Short mmCIF file of C-alpha atoms in Angstrom, two decimals:
data_model
loop_
_atom_site.label_atom_id
_atom_site.label_comp_id
_atom_site.label_asym_id
_atom_site.label_seq_id
_atom_site.Cartn_x
_atom_site.Cartn_y
_atom_site.Cartn_z
CA MET A 880 27.26 37.40 -50.97
CA GLY A 881 24.80 37.47 -48.07
CA SER A 882 26.71 34.62 -46.21
CA ALA A 883 30.04 36.95 -46.58
CA ILE A 884 28.54 39.82 -45.25
CA THR A 885 27.30 37.52 -42.35
CA SER A 886 30.51 36.62 -41.93
CA ARG A 887 32.26 39.99 -41.63
CA ARG A 888 29.13 41.23 -39.08
CA LYS A 889 30.74 38.26 -37.03
CA MET A 890 33.90 38.66 -37.39
CA ARG A 891 33.81 42.46 -36.60
CA SER A 892 31.72 41.54 -33.26
CA PHE A 893 34.33 39.43 -32.28
CA ILE A 894 36.78 41.74 -32.66
CA LEU A 895 35.17 44.50 -31.05
CA SER A 896 33.70 42.44 -27.80
CA PRO A 897 36.59 42.44 -25.79
CA TYR A 898 36.97 46.42 -26.31
CA ARG A 899 33.16 46.79 -25.38
CA LEU A 900 33.99 44.38 -22.26
CA CYS A 901 36.51 46.86 -21.66
CA TYR A 902 34.81 49.86 -21.65
CA MET A 903 31.98 47.94 -19.59
CA ASN A 904 34.37 47.57 -17.06
CA ARG A 905 35.91 50.71 -16.88
CA ASP A 906 32.05 52.16 -16.43
CA LYS A 907 31.46 49.44 -13.76
CA THR A 908 34.92 50.67 -11.68
CA LEU A 909 33.77 54.41 -12.39
CA TYR A 910 30.48 54.18 -10.86
CA THR A 911 31.89 52.01 -8.37
CA ALA A 912 33.89 54.74 -7.27
CA LEU A 913 31.54 57.25 -7.52
CA ALA A 914 29.47 55.39 -4.99
CA MET A 915 31.96 55.24 -2.80
CA VAL A 916 32.71 58.89 -2.80
CA SER A 917 28.90 59.44 -2.60
CA LEU A 918 28.86 57.82 0.42
CA ALA A 919 32.16 59.95 1.54
CA PHE A 920 30.42 63.24 0.52
CA ALA A 921 27.13 62.51 2.37
CA PHE A 922 28.74 61.58 5.53
CA PHE A 923 32.08 63.99 6.00
CA TRP A 924 30.45 67.45 5.42
CA LEU A 925 30.51 68.08 9.07
CA PRO A 926 32.71 65.42 10.73
CA VAL A 927 35.90 66.30 8.67
CA PRO A 928 35.08 69.11 6.41
CA ARG A 929 38.67 68.81 4.54
CA LEU A 930 37.17 65.27 3.31
CA PHE A 931 34.12 66.79 2.18
CA ASP A 932 36.11 68.92 0.21
CA VAL A 933 37.80 66.14 -1.16
CA ALA A 934 34.96 64.18 -1.70
CA CYS A 935 33.47 67.29 -3.60
CA ILE A 936 36.35 67.57 -6.26
CA LEU A 937 36.48 63.43 -6.77
CA LEU A 938 32.47 63.64 -7.85
CA ILE A 939 33.47 65.70 -10.55
CA LEU A 940 36.62 64.21 -11.55
CA LEU A 941 34.85 60.67 -11.39
CA PHE A 942 31.43 61.86 -13.48
CA VAL A 943 33.21 63.74 -16.15
CA PRO A 944 34.95 60.93 -17.60
CA ALA A 945 31.72 58.74 -16.89
CA THR A 946 29.80 61.10 -19.24
CA MET A 947 32.59 60.73 -22.16
CA SER A 948 32.74 57.22 -21.72
CA PRO A 949 31.71 55.54 -25.08
CA GLY A 950 28.73 53.82 -23.65
CA SER A 951 27.46 56.88 -21.84
CA HIS A 952 25.28 57.86 -24.66
CA GLU A 953 22.41 58.39 -22.38
CA LEU A 954 24.05 60.38 -20.34
CA ARG A 955 24.88 62.60 -22.75
CA LYS A 956 21.57 63.24 -24.19
CA ASP A 957 20.32 63.80 -20.43
CA PRO A 958 18.89 67.40 -20.63
CA LEU A 959 20.18 68.52 -17.15
CA ILE A 960 23.59 67.27 -18.05
CA ILE A 961 23.81 69.43 -21.40
CA LEU A 962 22.29 72.27 -19.59
CA GLY A 963 25.07 71.69 -16.59
CA MET A 964 27.71 71.48 -19.18
CA CYS A 965 26.11 75.06 -20.87
CA PHE A 966 26.30 76.50 -17.06
CA PHE A 967 29.85 75.13 -16.70
CA LEU A 968 30.87 77.06 -19.79
CA TYR A 969 29.23 80.65 -18.79
CA ILE A 970 30.79 80.39 -15.67
CA VAL A 971 33.97 80.11 -17.63
CA ILE A 972 33.14 83.12 -19.62
CA SER A 973 32.00 84.81 -16.72
CA ILE A 974 35.36 84.37 -15.07
CA VAL A 975 37.20 85.64 -18.08
CA TRP A 976 34.86 88.53 -18.51
CA HIS A 977 35.00 89.74 -14.93
CA ARG A 978 38.72 89.64 -14.97
CA LEU A 979 39.07 92.15 -18.09
CA THR A 980 35.87 94.55 -16.81
CA LEU A 981 35.54 94.84 -13.13
CA PRO A 982 37.14 97.74 -11.62
CA ASP A 983 40.83 97.69 -10.35
CA ASN A 984 39.98 97.72 -6.91
CA PHE A 985 38.10 94.78 -7.19
CA PRO A 986 40.65 91.72 -6.23
CA PRO A 987 40.94 88.87 -8.67
CA THR A 988 38.82 85.98 -8.63
CA THR A 989 37.74 82.28 -9.84
CA SER A 990 35.03 82.47 -7.02
CA ASP A 991 32.37 82.37 -9.89
CA ARG A 992 32.83 78.72 -10.00
CA ARG A 993 31.58 78.17 -6.63
CA PHE A 994 28.18 78.29 -8.17
CA LEU A 995 29.12 74.91 -10.07
CA ARG A 996 28.19 73.00 -6.97
CA VAL A 997 24.52 73.24 -7.81
CA LEU A 998 25.62 70.62 -10.26
CA TYR A 999 26.67 67.80 -7.38
CA PHE A 1000 23.57 66.21 -7.36
CA ILE A 1001 23.38 65.40 -10.76
CA ALA A 1002 26.84 63.26 -10.26
CA ILE A 1003 25.18 61.63 -7.16
CA ALA A 1004 22.14 60.44 -8.68
CA TYR A 1005 23.81 58.45 -11.49
CA ALA A 1006 26.07 57.01 -8.67
CA ILE A 1007 22.73 55.60 -7.02
CA SER A 1008 21.12 54.51 -10.27
CA ARG A 1009 24.06 53.02 -11.95
CA SER A 1010 25.42 51.34 -8.74
CA SER A 1011 24.54 47.59 -8.17
CA TRP A 1012 24.47 48.11 -4.14
CA LEU A 1013 24.12 51.65 -3.39
CA THR A 1014 20.51 52.93 -2.82
CA VAL A 1015 19.07 56.11 -1.73
CA TRP A 1016 18.09 55.04 1.78
CA HIS A 1017 21.88 53.78 2.16
CA VAL A 1018 22.60 57.71 1.16
CA LEU A 1019 20.06 59.31 3.25
CA ALA A 1020 21.55 57.25 6.28
CA VAL A 1021 25.01 57.83 5.92
CA ALA A 1022 24.03 61.28 5.89
CA PHE A 1023 22.21 61.66 9.19
CA GLY A 1024 25.05 59.13 10.64
CA GLY A 1025 27.20 62.13 9.84
CA LEU A 1026 24.97 64.68 11.55
CA LEU A 1027 25.06 62.53 14.81
CA ALA A 1028 28.76 61.79 14.30
CA TYR A 1029 29.69 65.36 14.05
CA LEU A 1030 27.15 66.30 17.44
CA ALA A 1031 28.95 63.48 18.94
CA ILE A 1032 32.32 64.97 18.23
CA SER A 1033 31.77 68.44 19.21
CA PHE A 1034 29.73 67.75 22.12
CA ASP A 1035 29.68 70.89 24.39
CA GLN A 1036 27.72 70.24 27.85
CA THR A 1037 27.26 73.57 28.35
CA GLU A 1038 25.89 74.38 25.09
CA TRP A 1039 23.45 71.69 25.38
CA LEU A 1040 21.96 72.25 28.33
CA LEU A 1041 21.18 76.06 27.16
CA ALA A 1042 19.74 74.33 24.16
CA TRP A 1043 17.68 71.70 26.52
CA HIS A 1044 16.12 74.70 28.93
CA GLY A 1045 15.27 76.51 25.51
CA GLN A 1046 18.00 78.94 24.79
CA ARG A 1047 19.10 79.43 20.82
CA ALA A 1048 22.20 77.28 19.83
CA ASP A 1049 23.64 76.11 16.52
CA PHE A 1050 26.27 73.81 17.81
CA GLY A 1051 28.81 75.11 15.75
CA ILE A 1052 27.29 74.49 12.14
CA HIS A 1053 28.28 77.98 10.87
CA ASN A 1054 25.05 79.64 12.71
CA ALA A 1055 21.88 78.99 14.02
CA GLN A 1056 20.51 79.74 10.05
CA HIS A 1057 22.42 76.69 8.96
CA THR A 1058 21.35 74.65 11.83
CA GLY A 1059 17.83 75.20 11.45
CA VAL A 1060 18.07 74.07 7.67
CA VAL A 1061 19.89 71.10 8.34
CA PHE A 1062 17.66 69.90 11.30
CA ALA A 1063 14.25 70.94 9.17
CA THR A 1064 15.50 68.70 6.36
CA CYS A 1065 15.72 65.53 9.09
CA ALA A 1066 12.47 66.23 10.29
CA LEU A 1067 10.91 66.72 6.48
CA SER A 1068 12.52 63.11 5.57
CA PHE A 1069 11.82 61.25 8.85
CA GLY A 1070 7.74 62.56 8.72
CA ILE A 1071 7.47 61.86 4.90
CA PHE A 1072 8.75 58.73 5.13
CA THR A 1073 7.25 57.58 8.28
CA PRO A 1074 4.37 55.61 6.24
CA ARG A 1075 7.41 53.48 4.27
CA PHE A 1076 8.99 52.95 7.73
CA TYR A 1077 5.42 51.64 8.92
CA GLN A 1078 5.50 49.13 6.16
CA TRP A 1079 8.91 47.73 6.82
CA VAL A 1080 8.75 47.73 10.75
CA LYS A 1081 5.25 45.45 10.39
CA GLN A 1082 7.29 42.77 8.70
CA ALA A 1083 9.86 42.59 11.39
CA SER A 1084 10.02 40.60 14.27
CA PRO A 1085 8.36 42.29 17.80
CA VAL A 1086 11.50 43.18 19.28
CA ILE A 1087 13.10 44.85 16.26
CA ALA A 1088 9.94 46.53 15.46
CA LEU A 1089 9.49 47.90 19.00
CA VAL A 1090 13.36 49.06 18.77
CA SER A 1091 13.23 50.28 15.54
CA ALA A 1092 9.90 52.60 16.31
CA LEU A 1093 11.73 53.87 19.35
CA ILE A 1094 14.78 55.07 17.33
CA TRP A 1095 12.92 56.38 14.56
CA THR A 1096 10.59 58.51 16.96
CA THR A 1097 13.44 59.76 18.71
CA ALA A 1098 15.15 60.87 15.57
CA LEU A 1099 12.27 62.78 14.44
CA LEU A 1100 11.55 64.12 17.34
CA PHE A 1101 15.30 65.11 17.89
CA SER A 1102 15.33 66.90 14.34
CA LEU A 1103 11.72 68.69 15.08
CA TRP A 1104 13.39 69.55 18.79
CA GLY A 1105 16.72 70.84 16.52
CA VAL A 1106 14.57 72.94 14.36
CA PHE A 1107 12.75 74.61 17.76
CA VAL A 1108 16.46 75.55 19.42
CA SER A 1109 17.91 76.54 16.51
CA GLN A 1110 15.44 79.61 16.62
CA THR A 1111 15.18 80.31 12.89
CA ARG A 1112 12.12 82.72 11.94
CA GLY A 1113 12.89 81.88 8.52
CA VAL A 1114 13.16 78.02 9.06
CA TRP A 1115 10.11 78.07 10.84
CA LEU A 1116 8.56 80.06 8.02
CA GLY A 1117 9.65 77.54 5.41
CA LEU A 1118 8.37 74.49 7.35
CA GLY A 1119 4.75 76.26 7.40
CA VAL A 1120 4.64 77.13 3.91
CA ALA A 1121 5.95 73.40 3.08
CA ALA A 1122 3.13 72.38 5.35
CA LEU A 1123 0.22 74.30 3.96
CA PHE A 1124 1.06 73.24 0.23
CA PHE A 1125 1.18 69.78 1.18
CA PRO A 1126 -2.36 69.05 0.56
CA VAL A 1127 -2.15 70.68 -3.01
CA ILE A 1128 0.89 68.58 -3.38
CA LEU A 1129 -0.76 65.43 -2.43
CA GLY A 1130 -3.76 65.99 -4.73
CA PHE A 1131 -1.21 67.24 -7.72
CA ALA A 1132 0.13 63.34 -7.08
CA TYR A 1133 -3.27 61.72 -7.17
CA LYS A 1134 -4.13 64.03 -10.52
CA LEU A 1135 -0.64 62.48 -12.13
CA ASN A 1136 -1.30 58.32 -11.39
CA ARG A 1137 -5.14 58.64 -10.10
CA LYS A 1138 -4.37 56.87 -7.83
CA PHE A 1139 -2.09 56.01 -5.32
CA PRO A 1140 -0.14 52.94 -4.61
CA THR A 1141 -0.84 52.13 -0.97
CA SER A 1142 -4.11 53.04 1.45
CA LEU A 1143 -3.73 56.17 2.62
CA ARG A 1144 -5.92 55.41 5.94
CA LYS A 1145 -3.15 54.25 8.44
CA PRO A 1146 -0.66 57.12 7.37
CA VAL A 1147 -3.51 59.40 7.81
CA LEU A 1148 -4.21 57.87 11.56
CA GLY A 1149 -0.49 57.90 12.25
CA GLY A 1150 0.07 61.54 11.25
CA ILE A 1151 -2.92 62.94 13.34
CA ILE A 1152 -1.45 60.75 16.15
CA GLY A 1153 1.93 62.19 15.46
CA ILE A 1154 0.23 65.59 15.84
CA ALA A 1155 -1.39 65.17 18.87
CA ALA A 1156 1.85 63.79 20.54
CA LEU A 1157 3.59 66.77 19.32
CA SER A 1158 1.00 69.19 20.73
CA ILE A 1159 1.06 67.66 23.89
CA LEU A 1160 5.29 67.36 23.83
CA ALA A 1161 5.23 71.04 23.02
CA ALA A 1162 2.59 72.24 25.69
CA GLY A 1163 5.22 70.20 27.71
CA PHE A 1164 8.08 72.09 26.99
CA ASN A 1165 6.09 75.18 26.97
CA LEU A 1166 6.93 75.42 23.43
CA PRO A 1167 4.27 78.19 22.25
CA SER A 1168 5.42 80.88 24.83
CA ARG A 1169 8.77 80.39 23.78
CA VAL A 1170 8.10 80.76 20.17
CA SER A 1171 6.00 83.45 20.58
CA GLU A 1172 8.98 85.34 22.58
CA ARG A 1173 11.13 84.76 19.34
CA LEU A 1174 8.85 85.93 16.94
CA ALA A 1175 8.51 89.22 19.18
CA ALA A 1176 12.30 89.13 19.89
CA GLU A 1177 12.60 92.64 17.63
CA ASP A 1178 10.69 95.59 17.82
CA VAL A 1179 10.01 96.17 13.91
CA THR A 1180 7.94 98.63 12.10
CA TRP A 1181 7.09 99.53 8.43
CA GLU A 1182 9.02 102.92 9.40
CA SER A 1183 12.23 101.09 10.91
CA LEU A 1184 11.88 98.73 7.86
CA ARG A 1185 11.73 101.94 5.34
CA GLN A 1186 14.26 104.01 7.44
CA ALA A 1187 16.46 100.33 6.79
CA ALA A 1188 15.79 100.31 3.12
CA ALA A 1189 16.74 104.26 2.69
CA HIS A 1190 19.94 103.57 4.78
CA GLU A 1191 19.01 106.27 7.15
CA THR A 1192 19.73 104.17 10.61
CA GLN A 1193 22.81 102.22 11.50
CA GLN A 1194 21.34 100.83 14.50
CA LEU A 1195 19.63 97.41 12.58
CA SER A 1196 17.94 94.54 13.76
CA SER A 1197 18.30 90.91 12.26
CA ILE A 1198 15.15 91.85 9.85
CA GLU A 1199 16.40 95.15 8.85
CA VAL A 1200 19.98 94.24 8.02
CA ARG A 1201 18.54 91.74 5.51
CA VAL A 1202 16.57 94.90 4.16
CA ALA A 1203 19.24 97.22 4.21
CA SER A 1204 21.16 94.56 2.25
CA TRP A 1205 18.11 93.89 -0.18
CA SER A 1206 18.15 97.39 -1.31
CA ALA A 1207 22.04 98.22 -1.86
CA ALA A 1208 21.53 94.71 -3.97
CA ALA A 1209 18.81 96.16 -5.96
CA GLY A 1210 21.19 98.90 -7.29
CA TRP A 1211 24.21 96.87 -7.50
CA ILE A 1212 21.86 94.53 -9.98
CA MET A 1213 21.12 97.60 -11.93
CA GLU A 1214 25.06 98.83 -12.67
CA LYS A 1215 25.72 95.32 -13.99
CA PRO A 1216 22.38 93.33 -14.89
CA PHE A 1217 23.43 90.42 -16.89
CA MET A 1218 26.65 88.87 -15.82
CA GLY A 1219 26.88 90.72 -12.48
CA TRP A 1220 30.29 91.08 -10.46
CA GLY A 1221 31.91 88.13 -10.02
CA GLY A 1222 32.35 85.59 -7.18
CA ARG A 1223 32.07 87.02 -4.05
CA GLY A 1224 31.58 90.32 -5.46
CA SER A 1225 29.51 91.24 -2.82
CA ARG A 1226 32.14 91.51 -0.31
CA PRO A 1227 34.17 94.24 -2.17
CA LEU A 1228 30.84 96.11 -2.56
CA ILE A 1229 29.71 96.31 0.53
CA ARG A 1230 33.18 96.90 1.92
CA GLN A 1231 33.53 99.64 -0.50
CA SER A 1232 30.27 101.10 0.26
CA GLU A 1233 28.86 104.26 2.04
CA LEU A 1234 25.88 103.05 2.61
CA PHE A 1235 27.03 100.54 5.88
CA SER A 1236 28.79 101.32 8.85
CA ASP A 1237 31.92 99.82 10.08
CA GLU A 1238 30.41 97.62 12.12
CA PHE A 1239 27.97 96.09 9.11
CA LYS A 1240 31.04 95.78 6.96
CA LYS A 1241 32.98 94.03 9.94
CA ASN A 1242 30.24 91.55 10.71
CA TYR A 1243 28.42 90.99 7.05
CA ASN A 1244 29.73 90.09 3.46
CA HIS A 1245 26.95 88.74 1.71
CA LEU A 1246 23.45 89.93 0.57
CA HIS A 1247 21.10 87.27 3.19
CA SER A 1248 19.37 86.18 0.01
CA SER A 1249 20.33 83.76 -2.47
CA TYR A 1250 18.25 85.07 -5.29
CA LEU A 1251 20.29 88.09 -5.10
CA GLN A 1252 23.30 86.71 -3.96
CA VAL A 1253 23.14 84.99 -7.98
CA LEU A 1254 22.09 88.18 -9.09
CA VAL A 1255 25.01 90.11 -7.97
CA GLU A 1256 27.36 87.83 -8.78
CA ILE A 1257 26.71 86.23 -11.95
CA GLY A 1258 24.17 88.27 -13.15
CA LEU A 1259 20.83 87.72 -14.57
CA ILE A 1260 22.27 85.27 -17.36
CA GLY A 1261 23.69 82.68 -14.35
CA ALA A 1262 20.26 83.22 -12.58
CA MET A 1263 18.24 82.32 -15.56
CA LEU A 1264 20.56 79.05 -16.49
CA ILE A 1265 20.14 77.96 -12.71
CA VAL A 1266 15.85 78.47 -12.68
CA ALA A 1267 16.34 76.18 -15.89
CA LEU A 1268 18.10 73.41 -14.12
CA MET A 1269 15.26 73.61 -11.13
CA ALA A 1270 12.46 73.49 -13.80
CA LEU A 1271 14.13 70.60 -15.56
CA LEU A 1272 14.68 68.79 -12.24
CA GLY A 1273 10.84 69.70 -11.44
CA HIS A 1274 9.45 68.47 -14.81
CA ALA A 1275 11.72 65.17 -14.44
CA THR A 1276 10.10 64.19 -11.11
CA ILE A 1277 6.93 64.72 -12.27
CA ARG A 1278 7.77 62.33 -15.48
CA GLY A 1279 9.57 60.03 -13.20
CA TYR A 1280 6.51 59.84 -10.83
CA GLN A 1281 4.03 59.54 -13.92
CA ARG A 1282 5.62 56.28 -15.17
CA GLN A 1283 5.93 54.80 -11.65
CA LEU A 1284 9.81 55.36 -11.77
CA MET A 1285 9.66 57.23 -8.20
CA PRO A 1286 7.61 56.65 -5.37
CA LEU A 1287 4.86 58.69 -3.84
CA ASP A 1288 6.84 59.26 -0.70
CA ILE A 1289 9.91 60.81 -2.74
CA PHE A 1290 7.88 62.39 -4.95
CA LEU A 1291 6.34 64.34 -1.78
CA PHE A 1292 9.57 64.94 -0.21
CA SER A 1293 11.12 66.58 -3.16
CA TRP A 1294 8.74 69.19 -3.88
CA LEU A 1295 8.15 70.02 0.12
CA PHE A 1296 11.95 70.28 0.02
CA PHE A 1297 11.79 72.41 -2.92
CA ILE A 1298 8.99 74.49 -1.19
CA PHE A 1299 10.81 75.00 1.67
CA TRP A 1300 14.13 75.76 0.13
CA LEU A 1301 12.45 78.23 -1.72
CA VAL A 1302 11.43 80.18 1.38
CA VAL A 1303 14.38 80.09 3.12
CA ASN A 1304 17.04 81.12 0.63
CA VAL A 1305 14.73 84.80 0.56
CA PHE A 1306 16.36 85.37 3.68
CA GLU A 1307 20.26 83.47 3.79
CA SER A 1308 22.46 82.98 1.11
CA TYR A 1309 22.44 79.27 1.38
CA ILE A 1310 23.62 78.65 -2.32
CA ILE A 1311 27.39 79.86 -1.50
CA TYR A 1312 27.33 78.12 1.95
CA PRO A 1313 28.22 74.28 2.33
CA SER A 1314 25.03 73.82 3.97
CA GLY A 1315 23.38 74.63 0.49
CA THR A 1316 26.07 72.77 -1.10
CA TYR A 1317 25.45 69.55 0.75
CA LEU A 1318 21.70 69.95 1.18
CA VAL A 1319 20.63 70.16 -2.28
CA ALA A 1320 23.16 67.83 -3.72
CA ILE A 1321 21.77 65.17 -1.07
CA VAL A 1322 18.14 65.84 -1.38
CA ALA A 1323 17.99 66.62 -5.22
CA GLY A 1324 20.31 63.63 -5.87
CA THR A 1325 18.52 61.15 -4.32
CA CYS A 1326 15.03 62.31 -5.99
CA TYR A 1327 16.60 62.68 -9.40
CA SER A 1328 18.10 59.14 -9.19
CA PHE A 1329 14.52 57.34 -9.65
CA CYS A 1330 14.30 59.80 -12.60
CA VAL A 1331 17.65 58.06 -14.27
CA ASN A 1332 17.04 54.56 -12.78
CA LYS A 1333 16.73 51.95 -15.35
CA GLN A 1334 18.12 48.70 -13.37
CA LYS A 1335 16.85 48.86 -9.81
CA PRO A 1336 12.83 48.85 -9.34
CA PRO A 1337 11.66 51.68 -7.35
CA GLY A 1338 11.17 52.06 -3.64
#
C-alpha cells in the first residue's frame, strides 16, 4: 500500500516537473525583462521622456503577470502588494464616482490614475531582488548617468555661465523646484555612500583609486552646486531638516542592532574633512551672501501672509502664492472630504474660482503641496491609503535592517530621503509630476529591494 502511494507521488512529480520548469523559465524571462525595463526607467526620464513613459507602462505590464504566476505566492502575500491592489481598486472606483457626481462644468477625466505612479517602486524592488545580475548600484549609477546625459544633450552655454556666476538656473528640468530636488537627492546619495566608496577604493590600485576618488568628489560637489544654483528654499530647508535628524536616525539604527558593521571613526573623520572642504569652497564662491540674498528676496510679513490667505490682495510673492492656494484648498477639501474632486480637479477649481486673478489662473493650476493635492483630488480615503503604503514601507526598512538584509548606509539613505521628501512636498506638488514619480520609484525601489531580497547578500 505504502509503495503504491509513493509510486503515485513520484509519477505526479514526474508529470508536473516539466510544468514547474516551464513556470520557472517564464518567471526568469519576466524578471529579466523587468530588470531591463527598470534600467530604461532609471535612464530615460530626462534624456528621452517618451521612452520613459513607455518604460512606466512596461513596468506594470510585466510586473502584474509576475505577481499572478503560480510560483509567486510570496509576492501575493507581500503587504505592500496587497495594499497596492486595494489602492488600484480605490482609484478605479474613484474614477467612476467622479464621472457620476462631479458638476457638469468639470471635464470628464481618468487622471486619478496618475496617483498609481506611487506604486512603481514595488516593481523596481522586485526586479532588483529577483534578478541574478541587476543590483541597486546599477540602478543608481544608470539614474545618475541619465541626468548627466540629459545635461549634455540640453547644454546651454549661456545658462551654465549664469549659473556659474550665482544666477538661478533650472537646466530645463521643468522649473527650479524640480531641479533642486533632483540634485539634492544626488547629493544625499553621494554623501551617504561615501564611506562605502572609501571601503571599495582602498582595495583598488593607486591609479584607479585616485581617478575614482576624483570622479566621486566631482560628482558630489557638482550635486551640491546644483542644489545651490536651483535656489529653492524648500529644498534647502528639506536638506537642513534631514541633516538635523541624521544623528537621531544614526542612534535609532544603533538601537535596532546594538552595533555597526564597520567602525564609524574613519567615516566621521572623512565627514568632518568634507564639511571643512565645503566650507572653504563656499567661502571662495561667496555662497553665504548669495544664499542670504535668496532668503531675503521676498519681503513677507505676517500681515501679507494673512492678506494672501484671505485673498485680499492680487499681487503675490512666491510664498504668498502658496498660502493663497492652501487657503482655497482647505475650503475645497471640506466640500468633498472623502473622495475629492478627481484627478486634475485643482485645475477647474482654480480656473472657476473668484478668489484668484486672471494672471494667477494663467500661471498656476496646482496647489503647491502634495498633501493638499492628494486631499483635493482623491480625498481622505486616497490619502489614507498612501499614508498606509508609506507606513508599511517604513516598517519594512526597519525590519530589513534588523534582520541584516539591509546595510546601514541604505537604511540611513532611505530615512534621510524620507524626511527630506516630507519637507519639500509641503511646498510643491511633486506627487503629480514626473520628478516625484521618478525619485520615489528609484529611491524607494532600491531601498525596498533589500527588504524582499532572498537570493543575494546585502551590500
